[in-house]
Amino acid sequence: EADIYQTPRYLVIGTGKKITLECSQTMGHDKMYWYQQDPGMELHLIHYSYGVNSTEKGDLSSESTVSRIRTEHFPLTLESARPSHTSQYLCASSDGTSYGDTQYFGPGTRLTVL
Amino acid sequence: GNSVTQMEGPVTLSEEAFLTINCTYTATGYPSLFWYVQYPGEGLQLLLKATKADDKGSNKGFEATYRKETTSFHLEKGSVQVSDSAVYFCALSSDTGRRALTFGSGTRLQVQP
């Protein structure tokens, strides 16, 4: 059973608000990921972290930012939310030490910006 | 770059019917291949995976075989149940670099009693 948590599960906010989506894992994994899932179900990588103090942008351009100060914590921040940010955000982690290692996903945060 | 193409849905089947969801990929090197499942309101769960050519992944009655010659990883199940209703994603990860997942567009399966 994977132990990766995301809060909040659902968030409805107004335009212009700053928000932080939390993601934590208790597996000691070095690699963590944020994916954005659009209403049509497609998933795209928006952020990636190799480990503490190491983050990169993903394949899909995003106005969000991330930080990785502790191994277990990988929060995503939007400084000024807009309706175009409405989506589901999924966090994942893997130990990254073996070929074909499994990524474990959290339950997701469904964000709606009015 | 890497890409995954999977069968469009929704797929609607009666209980105990045979299921096939097609998946093909484009990638350099030797990617690993995965099937993930997403139940309503939840995140993704790994269903099965294969890391080299001719490997067969299996779990909960689902199977998929890594076919390098046809660049395919089709998902099959001999007898579906109502509880299998979900969205299924085919995905690959590269054998080098950050090994993030590249996903197909997802296939929604609805199984009717």
CSV table of C-alpha atoms in Angstrom, one decimal:
chain,number,residue,atom,x,y,z
A,1,GLU,CA,0.0,0.0,0.0
A,2,ALA,CA,1.5,3.3,-1.1
A,3,ASP,CA,1.5,6.2,1.4
A,4,ILE,CA,1.2,9.4,-0.5
A,5,TYR,CA,-1.2,12.1,0.6
A,6,GLN,CA,-2.7,15.2,-1.0
A,7,THR,CA,-4.6,18.0,0.6
A,8,PRO,CA,-7.1,19.5,0.0
A,9,ARG,CA,-9.0,16.9,-2.0
A,10,TYR,CA,-11.3,19.6,-3.4
A,11,LEU,CA,-10.8,23.4,-3.6
A,12,VAL,CA,-13.0,26.1,-4.9
A,13,ILE,CA,-11.6,29.6,-4.9
A,14,GLY,CA,-11.9,33.0,-6.6
A,15,THR,CA,-9.7,34.5,-9.2
A,16,GLY,CA,-6.5,36.1,-8.0
A,17,LYS,CA,-6.1,34.0,-4.8
A,18,LYS,CA,-2.8,32.4,-3.8
A,19,ILE,CA,-3.1,28.7,-3.2
A,20,THR,CA,-0.8,25.8,-2.2
A,21,LEU,CA,-1.6,22.2,-2.9
A,22,GLU,CA,0.1,19.9,-0.4
A,23,CYS,CA,1.7,16.5,-1.3
A,24,SER,CA,3.5,14.3,1.2
A,25,GLN,CA,4.9,10.7,1.0
A,26,THR,CA,6.2,8.5,3.8
A,27,MET,CA,8.1,6.0,1.6
A,28,GLY,CA,11.4,8.0,1.6
A,29,HIS,CA,11.2,8.3,-2.2
A,30,ASP,CA,13.7,10.6,-3.9
A,31,LYS,CA,11.7,11.3,-7.1
A,32,MET,CA,8.4,13.2,-7.0
A,33,TYR,CA,6.2,14.4,-9.7
A,34,TRP,CA,3.2,16.7,-10.3
A,35,TYR,CA,0.8,15.9,-13.1
A,36,GLN,CA,-2.1,17.9,-14.4
A,37,GLN,CA,-5.2,16.1,-15.6
A,38,ASP,CA,-7.5,18.0,-17.9
A,39,PRO,CA,-11.3,17.4,-18.1
A,40,GLY,CA,-10.7,15.2,-21.1
A,41,MET,CA,-8.7,12.9,-18.8
A,42,GLU,CA,-5.2,13.4,-20.4
A,43,LEU,CA,-2.3,13.7,-17.9
A,44,HIS,CA,0.7,15.8,-18.4
A,45,LEU,CA,3.8,16.3,-16.3
A,46,ILE,CA,4.2,19.8,-15.0
A,47,HIS,CA,6.9,19.5,-12.4
A,48,TYR,CA,9.6,17.0,-11.3
A,49,SER,CA,12.0,16.7,-8.5
A,50,TYR,CA,15.1,14.4,-8.2
A,51,GLY,CA,15.5,15.1,-4.5
A,52,VAL,CA,15.8,17.8,-1.9
A,53,ASN,CA,16.5,21.3,-3.5
A,54,SER,CA,16.2,19.8,-7.0
A,55,THR,CA,13.2,20.7,-9.2
A,56,GLU,CA,12.5,21.0,-12.9
A,57,LYS,CA,9.7,22.0,-15.2
A,58,GLY,CA,7.8,19.3,-16.9
A,59,ASP,CA,6.5,18.8,-20.4
A,60,LEU,CA,3.5,21.0,-20.1
A,61,SER,CA,4.1,24.7,-19.3
A,62,SER,CA,2.5,25.7,-16.0
A,63,GLU,CA,2.4,29.0,-14.1
A,64,SER,CA,2.6,27.0,-10.9
A,65,THR,CA,5.9,26.7,-8.9
A,66,VAL,CA,7.1,23.9,-6.6
A,67,SER,CA,9.6,23.5,-3.8
A,68,ARG,CA,11.4,20.5,-2.3
A,69,ILE,CA,12.9,21.4,1.1
A,70,ARG,CA,12.2,18.0,2.7
A,71,THR,CA,12.3,14.6,1.0
A,72,GLU,CA,8.7,13.8,2.0
A,73,HIS,CA,7.1,17.1,1.0
A,74,PHE,CA,6.5,18.5,-2.5
A,75,PRO,CA,4.0,21.4,-2.4
A,76,LEU,CA,2.7,23.2,-5.5
A,77,THR,CA,1.9,26.9,-5.4
A,78,LEU,CA,-0.2,29.2,-7.6
A,79,GLU,CA,0.5,32.9,-6.8
A,80,SER,CA,-2.6,34.1,-8.6
A,81,ALA,CA,-5.2,31.6,-9.5
A,82,ARG,CA,-7.2,31.9,-12.8
A,83,PRO,CA,-10.1,30.0,-14.3
A,84,SER,CA,-7.7,28.4,-16.7
A,85,HIS,CA,-6.0,26.7,-13.8
A,86,THR,CA,-9.2,24.7,-13.1
A,87,SER,CA,-8.1,21.1,-13.3
A,88,GLN,CA,-7.2,18.0,-11.3
A,89,TYR,CA,-3.6,17.9,-9.9
A,90,LEU,CA,-2.0,14.5,-9.1
A,91,CYS,CA,1.2,14.0,-7.2
A,92,ALA,CA,3.3,10.9,-7.5
A,93,SER,CA,6.5,9.5,-6.2
A,94,SER,CA,9.0,6.7,-7.0
A,95,ASP,CA,12.3,5.5,-5.5
A,96,GLY,CA,14.0,5.9,-8.8
A,97,THR,CA,16.6,3.3,-8.1
A,98,SER,CA,15.6,0.6,-10.5
A,99,TYR,CA,14.6,0.3,-14.1
A,100,GLY,CA,10.8,0.5,-14.6
A,101,ASP,CA,10.2,1.5,-11.0
A,102,THR,CA,6.6,2.1,-10.1
A,103,GLN,CA,5.2,5.6,-9.6
A,104,TYR,CA,2.7,5.8,-6.7
A,105,PHE,CA,-0.1,8.4,-7.0
A,106,GLY,CA,-1.9,10.4,-4.4
A,107,PRO,CA,-5.7,10.8,-4.6
A,108,GLY,CA,-5.5,14.1,-6.3
A,109,THR,CA,-6.7,17.7,-5.7
A,110,ARG,CA,-9.6,18.9,-7.8
A,111,LEU,CA,-9.2,22.7,-8.2
A,112,THR,CA,-11.9,25.0,-9.4
A,113,VAL,CA,-11.2,28.7,-9.9
A,114,LEU,CA,-14.2,30.9,-10.3
B,1,GLY,CA,9.8,12.3,-28.3
B,2,ASN,CA,7.8,9.6,-26.5
B,3,SER,CA,4.1,9.1,-27.2
B,4,VAL,CA,1.4,6.7,-26.3
B,5,THR,CA,-1.8,6.1,-28.4
B,6,GLN,CA,-4.6,4.1,-26.9
B,7,MET,CA,-8.1,3.1,-28.0
B,8,GLU,CA,-10.7,5.8,-27.6
B,9,GLY,CA,-13.7,5.2,-25.4
B,10,PRO,CA,-16.0,4.8,-23.9
B,11,VAL,CA,-16.1,1.1,-24.1
B,12,THR,CA,-19.3,-0.5,-22.9
B,13,LEU,CA,-19.5,-4.2,-22.2
B,14,SER,CA,-21.8,-6.6,-20.5
B,15,GLU,CA,-20.6,-8.5,-17.5
B,16,GLU,CA,-18.4,-11.5,-18.3
B,17,ALA,CA,-17.5,-10.2,-21.7
B,18,PHE,CA,-14.0,-10.2,-23.1
B,19,LEU,CA,-12.0,-7.0,-22.9
B,20,THR,CA,-9.3,-5.6,-25.1
B,21,ILE,CA,-8.0,-2.1,-24.9
B,22,ASN,CA,-5.4,-1.3,-27.5
B,23,CYS,CA,-2.2,0.6,-26.8
B,24,THR,CA,0.7,1.4,-29.0
B,25,TYR,CA,3.8,3.5,-28.3
B,26,THR,CA,6.6,5.5,-29.8
B,27,ALA,CA,9.8,5.7,-27.9
B,28,THR,CA,13.6,5.5,-28.2
B,29,GLY,CA,15.6,3.0,-26.4
B,30,TYR,CA,13.9,0.4,-24.1
B,31,PRO,CA,11.0,2.0,-22.2
B,32,SER,CA,9.0,0.3,-19.5
B,33,LEU,CA,5.3,0.0,-20.1
B,34,PHE,CA,2.5,0.4,-17.6
B,35,TRP,CA,-1.3,0.2,-17.3
B,36,TYR,CA,-2.8,2.4,-14.6
B,37,VAL,CA,-6.5,2.4,-13.5
B,38,GLN,CA,-8.4,5.4,-12.1
B,39,TYR,CA,-11.7,4.8,-10.3
B,40,PRO,CA,-14.1,7.7,-9.9
B,41,GLY,CA,-12.9,10.4,-7.6
B,42,GLU,CA,-9.5,8.7,-7.0
B,43,GLY,CA,-5.9,8.9,-8.1
B,44,LEU,CA,-4.2,6.4,-10.3
B,45,GLN,CA,-3.3,2.8,-9.2
B,46,LEU,CA,-0.8,0.6,-10.9
B,47,LEU,CA,-2.6,-2.3,-12.6
B,48,LEU,CA,0.4,-4.0,-14.2
B,49,LYS,CA,3.7,-3.4,-15.9
B,50,ALA,CA,6.4,-4.9,-18.1
B,51,THR,CA,10.0,-3.8,-18.3
B,52,LYS,CA,11.3,-5.7,-21.3
B,53,ALA,CA,10.3,-7.2,-24.6
B,54,ASP,CA,8.0,-10.3,-24.4
B,55,ASP,CA,7.4,-9.7,-20.7
B,56,LYS,CA,3.8,-10.3,-19.6
B,57,GLY,CA,2.3,-8.2,-16.8
B,58,SER,CA,-0.7,-9.6,-15.0
B,59,ASN,CA,-2.9,-8.6,-12.1
B,60,LYS,CA,-6.5,-9.2,-11.0
B,61,GLY,CA,-7.2,-11.2,-14.2
B,62,PHE,CA,-5.8,-8.4,-16.5
B,63,GLU,CA,-2.9,-9.2,-18.8
B,64,ALA,CA,-0.7,-7.3,-21.2
B,65,THR,CA,2.4,-8.4,-23.2
B,66,TYR,CA,5.2,-6.1,-24.2
B,67,ARG,CA,5.5,-6.5,-28.0
B,68,LYS,CA,8.6,-4.6,-29.2
B,69,GLU,CA,8.1,-5.7,-32.9
B,70,THR,CA,4.6,-4.1,-33.0
B,71,THR,CA,5.3,-1.4,-30.3
B,72,SER,CA,2.2,-2.5,-28.5
B,73,PHE,CA,1.0,-3.3,-25.0
B,74,HIS,CA,-2.7,-4.2,-25.3
B,75,LEU,CA,-4.7,-4.8,-22.1
B,76,GLU,CA,-6.9,-7.9,-22.0
B,77,LYS,CA,-9.3,-9.5,-19.5
B,78,GLY,CA,-11.2,-12.7,-20.1
B,79,SER,CA,-14.4,-11.8,-18.1
B,80,VAL,CA,-15.1,-8.3,-16.9
B,81,GLN,CA,-17.1,-7.4,-13.9
B,82,VAL,CA,-19.1,-4.4,-13.0
B,83,SER,CA,-16.4,-3.4,-10.5
B,84,ASP,CA,-13.9,-3.1,-13.4
B,85,SER,CA,-15.7,0.1,-14.5
B,86,ALA,CA,-13.1,2.8,-14.5
B,87,VAL,CA,-10.7,4.7,-16.7
B,88,TYR,CA,-7.6,2.8,-17.9
B,89,PHE,CA,-4.4,4.6,-18.9
B,90,CYS,CA,-1.5,3.1,-20.8
B,91,ALA,CA,1.9,4.7,-20.0
B,92,LEU,CA,5.6,4.4,-20.6
B,93,SER,CA,8.7,5.6,-18.9
B,94,SER,CA,12.1,6.1,-20.6
B,95,ASP,CA,15.1,3.9,-19.7
B,96,THR,CA,17.1,7.1,-19.1
B,97,GLY,CA,16.7,10.5,-17.6
B,98,ARG,CA,13.9,11.5,-15.2
B,99,ARG,CA,11.7,8.5,-16.1
B,100,ALA,CA,8.5,10.5,-15.8
B,101,LEU,CA,5.4,8.8,-17.3
B,102,THR,CA,4.1,9.6,-20.7
B,103,PHE,CA,0.4,8.7,-20.7
B,104,GLY,CA,-2.1,7.8,-23.3
B,105,SER,CA,-5.4,9.7,-23.4
B,106,GLY,CA,-7.3,7.1,-21.2
B,107,THR,CA,-10.1,4.7,-22.1
B,108,ARG,CA,-13.3,4.8,-20.0
B,109,LEU,CA,-14.7,1.3,-19.5
B,110,GLN,CA,-18.4,0.8,-18.4
B,111,VAL,CA,-19.5,-2.7,-17.5
B,112,GLN,CA,-23.2,-3.3,-17.4
B,113,PRO,CA,-24.8,-6.1,-15.3
